[in-house]
């Protein structure tokens, strides 16, 4: 969805859903964020909202190739914002979006104004490489879980 505010000074803002979510997560905030005057708040910043369906989720259709990491999704969203004509924009992400939004700062730092994330169950857990020394201390079940997690994230 692309919802342009009637206010000329509206700030472009990406709203990025999580898993197993969709753009429907944001339906209740679209009006107040894009048209705060009509929603009783004359002193609030208005936003041009870009609410994409992440690749492979909800309304986007199936993926045809592997490798859609949060960083690749961030690159695609940065390109989307460029094609929409936005020179500077903010991003909000929850759950899986809490990975994608910070990656926008890594792939498009010259255009991203700021990032807000939520969903402590997903967005703040530090994932990454696990050293061989640490894996050696895992039980067989823990090794299997770590492998499944790495497969999921890739």
Coordinates of C-alpha atoms in Angstrom, one line a residue:
X1 CA 0.0 0.0 0.0
X2 CA 1.1 3.6 -0.6
X3 CA -0.9 6.2 1.3
X4 CA 0.1 9.7 0.6
X5 CA -0.8 12.3 3.2
X6 CA -2.6 15.5 2.1
X7 CA -0.1 17.5 4.2
X8 CA 2.8 18.7 2.0
X9 CA 5.4 18.3 4.7
X10 CA 4.6 14.6 5.4
X11 CA 7.5 12.4 6.2
X12 CA 7.8 9.2 4.2
X13 CA 7.6 6.1 6.5
X14 CA 7.9 2.4 5.7
X15 CA 5.8 0.2 7.9
X16 CA 7.3 -3.4 7.8
X17 CA 5.3 -6.3 9.1
X18 CA 6.6 -9.5 10.7
X19 CA 6.0 -13.2 10.4
X20 CA 3.5 -14.6 9.9
X21 CA 2.0 -11.2 9.5
X22 CA 0.9 -9.0 6.7
X23 CA 0.1 -5.4 5.8
X24 CA -3.2 -5.9 7.6
X25 CA -1.3 -5.4 10.9
X26 CA -1.2 -1.6 10.1
X27 CA -4.8 -0.9 9.0
X28 CA -5.7 0.8 12.3
X29 CA -2.8 3.3 12.2
X30 CA -2.9 4.3 8.5
X31 CA -5.5 7.0 9.0
X32 CA -4.0 8.6 12.2
X33 CA -0.5 8.5 10.7
X34 CA -1.3 9.8 7.3
X35 CA -4.1 12.3 8.3
X36 CA -3.7 13.3 11.9
X37 CA -5.8 16.4 11.5
X38 CA -8.9 14.3 10.5
X39 CA -8.2 12.1 13.5
X40 CA -8.2 14.9 16.0
X41 CA -4.5 15.7 16.4
X42 CA -3.5 19.0 14.8
X43 CA 0.0 19.0 16.4
X44 CA 1.2 15.6 15.1
X45 CA 3.6 15.0 12.2
X46 CA 1.9 13.5 9.2
X47 CA 3.4 10.6 7.2
X48 CA 3.3 9.3 3.6
X49 CA 3.0 5.6 4.3
X50 CA 4.6 2.8 2.3
X51 CA 3.3 -0.5 3.6
X52 CA 4.8 -3.3 1.6
X53 CA 4.0 -7.0 1.7
X54 CA 7.4 -8.6 2.3
X55 CA 8.6 -10.9 -0.4
X56 CA 7.1 -14.4 0.1
X57 CA 4.5 -13.1 2.6
X58 CA 0.8 -12.4 2.5
X59 CA -0.1 -10.5 -0.6
X60 CA 3.2 -10.6 -2.4
X61 CA 3.0 -14.0 -4.0
X62 CA 5.4 -16.9 -3.8
X63 CA 9.2 -16.5 -4.1
X64 CA 10.9 -18.1 -7.1
X65 CA 14.4 -18.3 -5.7
X66 CA 16.0 -18.7 -2.3
X67 CA 18.1 -16.1 -0.5
X68 CA 15.5 -13.5 0.6
X69 CA 17.4 -12.5 3.8
X70 CA 16.5 -9.4 5.8
X71 CA 19.3 -7.6 4.1
X72 CA 18.1 -8.5 0.6
X73 CA 14.6 -7.4 1.6
X74 CA 16.1 -4.1 2.8
X75 CA 17.8 -3.6 -0.5
X76 CA 14.5 -4.2 -2.3
X77 CA 12.7 -1.7 0.0
X78 CA 15.4 0.9 -0.5
X79 CA 14.9 0.5 -4.2
X80 CA 11.1 0.8 -3.8
X81 CA 11.5 4.0 -1.9
X82 CA 13.9 5.4 -4.6
X83 CA 11.4 4.5 -7.3
X84 CA 8.6 6.2 -5.4
X85 CA 10.7 9.4 -5.4
X86 CA 11.6 9.5 -1.7
X87 CA 15.0 11.0 -1.0
X88 CA 14.7 10.5 2.8
X89 CA 12.5 8.2 4.8
X90 CA 12.0 6.5 8.1
X91 CA 11.2 2.8 8.8
X92 CA 9.3 0.9 11.5
X93 CA 9.5 -2.9 11.8
X94 CA 8.2 -5.5 14.1
X95 CA 9.1 -9.2 14.5
X96 CA 10.8 -10.0 11.1
X97 CA 10.5 -6.4 10.2
X98 CA 12.7 -5.6 13.2
X99 CA 15.5 -7.3 11.3
X100 CA 14.6 -5.7 7.9
X101 CA 14.3 -2.1 9.3
X102 CA 17.8 -1.9 10.8
X103 CA 19.3 -3.5 7.7
X104 CA 17.9 -0.5 5.7
X105 CA 20.3 1.5 7.8
X106 CA 23.1 -0.7 6.6
X107 CA 22.2 -0.8 2.9
X108 CA 20.8 2.8 2.5
X109 CA 22.3 5.0 5.2
X110 CA 22.3 8.1 3.2
X111 CA 18.5 8.1 2.8
X112 CA 17.2 6.6 6.0
X113 CA 16.2 9.1 8.7
X114 CA 15.7 6.7 11.5
X115 CA 14.5 3.2 12.5
X116 CA 12.0 2.1 15.1
X117 CA 11.7 -1.6 16.0
X118 CA 9.4 -3.7 18.3
X119 CA 8.7 -7.3 19.1
X120 CA 11.2 -8.4 21.7
X121 CA 10.6 -12.1 20.9
X122 CA 12.2 -11.7 17.5
X123 CA 13.8 -8.3 16.8
X124 CA 16.2 -8.2 19.7
X125 CA 17.6 -11.7 20.0
X126 CA 21.2 -11.6 18.7
X127 CA 21.5 -14.2 16.0
X128 CA 24.6 -14.9 14.0
X129 CA 27.4 -17.3 13.6
X130 CA 28.0 -19.8 16.4
X131 CA 31.6 -20.7 16.9
X132 CA 32.7 -24.3 16.5
X133 CA 33.9 -24.2 20.2
X134 CA 30.4 -23.2 21.3
X135 CA 28.7 -25.8 19.1
X136 CA 30.9 -28.5 20.6
X137 CA 29.2 -27.8 24.0
X138 CA 25.7 -28.3 22.6
X139 CA 23.6 -31.4 23.2
X140 CA 22.4 -33.2 20.0
X141 CA 19.0 -31.5 20.4
X142 CA 20.6 -28.1 20.7
X143 CA 22.7 -28.7 17.6
X144 CA 19.6 -29.7 15.7
X145 CA 17.7 -26.6 16.9
X146 CA 20.6 -24.3 15.9
X147 CA 20.8 -25.9 12.5
X148 CA 17.0 -25.4 12.0
X149 CA 17.3 -21.8 13.1
X150 CA 20.2 -21.1 10.7
X151 CA 18.2 -22.8 7.8
X152 CA 15.1 -20.6 8.7
X153 CA 17.1 -17.4 8.8
X154 CA 18.8 -18.1 5.5

